[in-house]
N, CA, C and O atoms as a Tinker XYZ file with bonds, in Angstrom:
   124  protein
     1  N     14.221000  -11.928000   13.377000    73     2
     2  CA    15.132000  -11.455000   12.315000    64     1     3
     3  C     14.343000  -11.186000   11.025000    63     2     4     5
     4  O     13.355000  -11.825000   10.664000    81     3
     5  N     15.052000   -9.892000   10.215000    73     3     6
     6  CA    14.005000   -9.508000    8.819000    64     5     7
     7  C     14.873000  -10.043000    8.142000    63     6     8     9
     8  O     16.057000   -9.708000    8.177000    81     7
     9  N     14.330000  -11.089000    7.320000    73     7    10
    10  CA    14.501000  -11.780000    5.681000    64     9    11
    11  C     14.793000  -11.106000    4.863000    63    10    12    13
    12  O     15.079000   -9.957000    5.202000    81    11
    13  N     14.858000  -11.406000    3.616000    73    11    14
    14  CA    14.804000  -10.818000    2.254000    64    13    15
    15  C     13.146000  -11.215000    2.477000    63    14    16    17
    16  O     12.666000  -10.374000    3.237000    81    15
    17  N     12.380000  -11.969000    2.165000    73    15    18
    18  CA    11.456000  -12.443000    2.020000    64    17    19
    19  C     10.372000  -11.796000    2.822000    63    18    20    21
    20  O      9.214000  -11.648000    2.434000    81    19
    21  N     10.979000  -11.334000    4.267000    73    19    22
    22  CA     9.673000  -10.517000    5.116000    64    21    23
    23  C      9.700000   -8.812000    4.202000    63    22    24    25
    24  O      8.735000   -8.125000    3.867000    81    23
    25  N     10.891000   -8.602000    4.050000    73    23    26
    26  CA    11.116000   -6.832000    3.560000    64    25    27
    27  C      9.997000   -6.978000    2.195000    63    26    28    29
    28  O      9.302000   -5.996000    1.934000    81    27
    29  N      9.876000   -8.136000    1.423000    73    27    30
    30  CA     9.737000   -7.810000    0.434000    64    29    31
    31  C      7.838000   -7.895000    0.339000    63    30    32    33
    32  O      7.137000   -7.382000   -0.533000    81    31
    33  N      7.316000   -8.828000    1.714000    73    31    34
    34  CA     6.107000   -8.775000    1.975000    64    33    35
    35  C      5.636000   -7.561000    2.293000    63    34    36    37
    36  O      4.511000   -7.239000    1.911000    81    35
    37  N      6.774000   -6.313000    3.377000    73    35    38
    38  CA     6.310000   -5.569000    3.726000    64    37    39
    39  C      6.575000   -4.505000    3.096000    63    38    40    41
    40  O      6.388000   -3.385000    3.572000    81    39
    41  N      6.961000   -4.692000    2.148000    73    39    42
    42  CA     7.081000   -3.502000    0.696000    64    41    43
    43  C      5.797000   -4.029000   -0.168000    63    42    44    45
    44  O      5.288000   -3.242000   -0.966000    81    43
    45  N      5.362000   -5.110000   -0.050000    73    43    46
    46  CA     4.137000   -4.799000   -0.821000    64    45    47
    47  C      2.796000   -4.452000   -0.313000    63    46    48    49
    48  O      1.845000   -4.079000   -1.000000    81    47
    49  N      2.832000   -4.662000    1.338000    73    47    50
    50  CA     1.783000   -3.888000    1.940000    64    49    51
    51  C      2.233000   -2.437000    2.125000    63    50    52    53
    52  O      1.519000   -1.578000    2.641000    81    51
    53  N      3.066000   -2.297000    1.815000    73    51    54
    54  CA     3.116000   -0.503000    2.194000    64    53    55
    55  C      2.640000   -0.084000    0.945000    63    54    56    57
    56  O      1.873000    0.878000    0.945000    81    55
    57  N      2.982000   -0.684000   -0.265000    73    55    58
    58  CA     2.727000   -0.403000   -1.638000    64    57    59
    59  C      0.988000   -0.667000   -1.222000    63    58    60    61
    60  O      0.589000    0.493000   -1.128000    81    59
    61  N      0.165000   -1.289000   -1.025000    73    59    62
    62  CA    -0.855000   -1.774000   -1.316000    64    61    63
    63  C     -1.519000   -0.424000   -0.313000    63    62    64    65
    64  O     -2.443000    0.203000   -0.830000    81    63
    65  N     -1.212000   -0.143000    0.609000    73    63    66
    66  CA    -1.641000    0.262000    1.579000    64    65    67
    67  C     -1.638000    1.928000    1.071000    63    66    68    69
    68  O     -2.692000    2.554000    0.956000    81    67
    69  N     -0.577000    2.401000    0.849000    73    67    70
    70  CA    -0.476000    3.628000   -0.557000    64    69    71
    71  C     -1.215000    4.054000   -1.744000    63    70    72    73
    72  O     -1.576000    5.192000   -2.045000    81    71
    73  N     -1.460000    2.416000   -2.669000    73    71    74
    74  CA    -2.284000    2.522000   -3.570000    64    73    75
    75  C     -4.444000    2.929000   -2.906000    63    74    76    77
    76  O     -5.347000    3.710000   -3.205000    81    75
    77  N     -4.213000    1.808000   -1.961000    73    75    78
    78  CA    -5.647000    1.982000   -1.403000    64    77    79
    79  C     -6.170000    3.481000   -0.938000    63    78    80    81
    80  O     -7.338000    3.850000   -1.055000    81    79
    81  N     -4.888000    4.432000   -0.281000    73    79    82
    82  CA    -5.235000    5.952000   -0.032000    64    81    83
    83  C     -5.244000    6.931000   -1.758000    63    82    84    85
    84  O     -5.736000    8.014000   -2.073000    81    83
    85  N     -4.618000    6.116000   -2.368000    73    83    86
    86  CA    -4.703000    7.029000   -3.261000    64    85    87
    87  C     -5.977000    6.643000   -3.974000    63    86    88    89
    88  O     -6.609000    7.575000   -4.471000    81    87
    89  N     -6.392000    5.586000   -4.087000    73    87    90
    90  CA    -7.982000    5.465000   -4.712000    64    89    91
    91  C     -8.824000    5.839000   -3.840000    63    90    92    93
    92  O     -9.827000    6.220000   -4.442000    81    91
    93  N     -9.012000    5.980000   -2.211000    73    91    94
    94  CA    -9.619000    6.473000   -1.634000    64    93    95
    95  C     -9.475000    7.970000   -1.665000    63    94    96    97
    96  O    -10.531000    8.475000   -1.285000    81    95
    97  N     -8.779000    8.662000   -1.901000    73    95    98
    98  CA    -8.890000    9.779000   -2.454000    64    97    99
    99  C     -9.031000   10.349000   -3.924000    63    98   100   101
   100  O     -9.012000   11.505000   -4.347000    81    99
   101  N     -9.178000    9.140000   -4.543000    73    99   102
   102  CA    -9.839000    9.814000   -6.109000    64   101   103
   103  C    -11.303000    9.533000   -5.836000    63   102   104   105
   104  O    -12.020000   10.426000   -6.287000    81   103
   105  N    -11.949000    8.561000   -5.234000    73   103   106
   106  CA   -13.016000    8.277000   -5.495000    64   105   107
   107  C    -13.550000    9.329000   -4.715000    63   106   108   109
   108  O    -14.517000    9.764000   -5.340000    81   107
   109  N    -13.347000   10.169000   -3.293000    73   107   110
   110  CA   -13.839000   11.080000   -2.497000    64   109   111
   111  C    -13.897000   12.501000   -3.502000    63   110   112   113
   112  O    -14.799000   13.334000   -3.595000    81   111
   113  N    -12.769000   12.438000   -4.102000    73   111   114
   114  CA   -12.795000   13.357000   -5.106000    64   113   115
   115  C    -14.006000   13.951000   -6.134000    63   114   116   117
   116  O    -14.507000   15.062000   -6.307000    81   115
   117  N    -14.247000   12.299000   -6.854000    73   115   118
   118  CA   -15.290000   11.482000   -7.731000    64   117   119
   119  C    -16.586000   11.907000   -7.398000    63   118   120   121
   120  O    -17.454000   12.425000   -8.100000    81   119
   121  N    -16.570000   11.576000   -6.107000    73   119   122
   122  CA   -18.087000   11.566000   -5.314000    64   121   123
   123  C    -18.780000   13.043000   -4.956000    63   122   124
   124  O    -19.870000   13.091000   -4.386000    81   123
């Protein structure tokens, strides 16, 4: 069963996981 507590873990790896492509694409940019 999903929690409040699991949704909100897996909203911050999707967030984290989002942020990490978007710096991996500034820095490819960068480079």
């Amino acid at each position: 069963m999903i929690t409040k507590k699991n949704k909100k873990v897996v909203a911050i790896i999707a967030l984290a996981l989002i942020l990490a492509m978007v710096i991996g694409t500034v820095a490819s940019a960068l480079i």
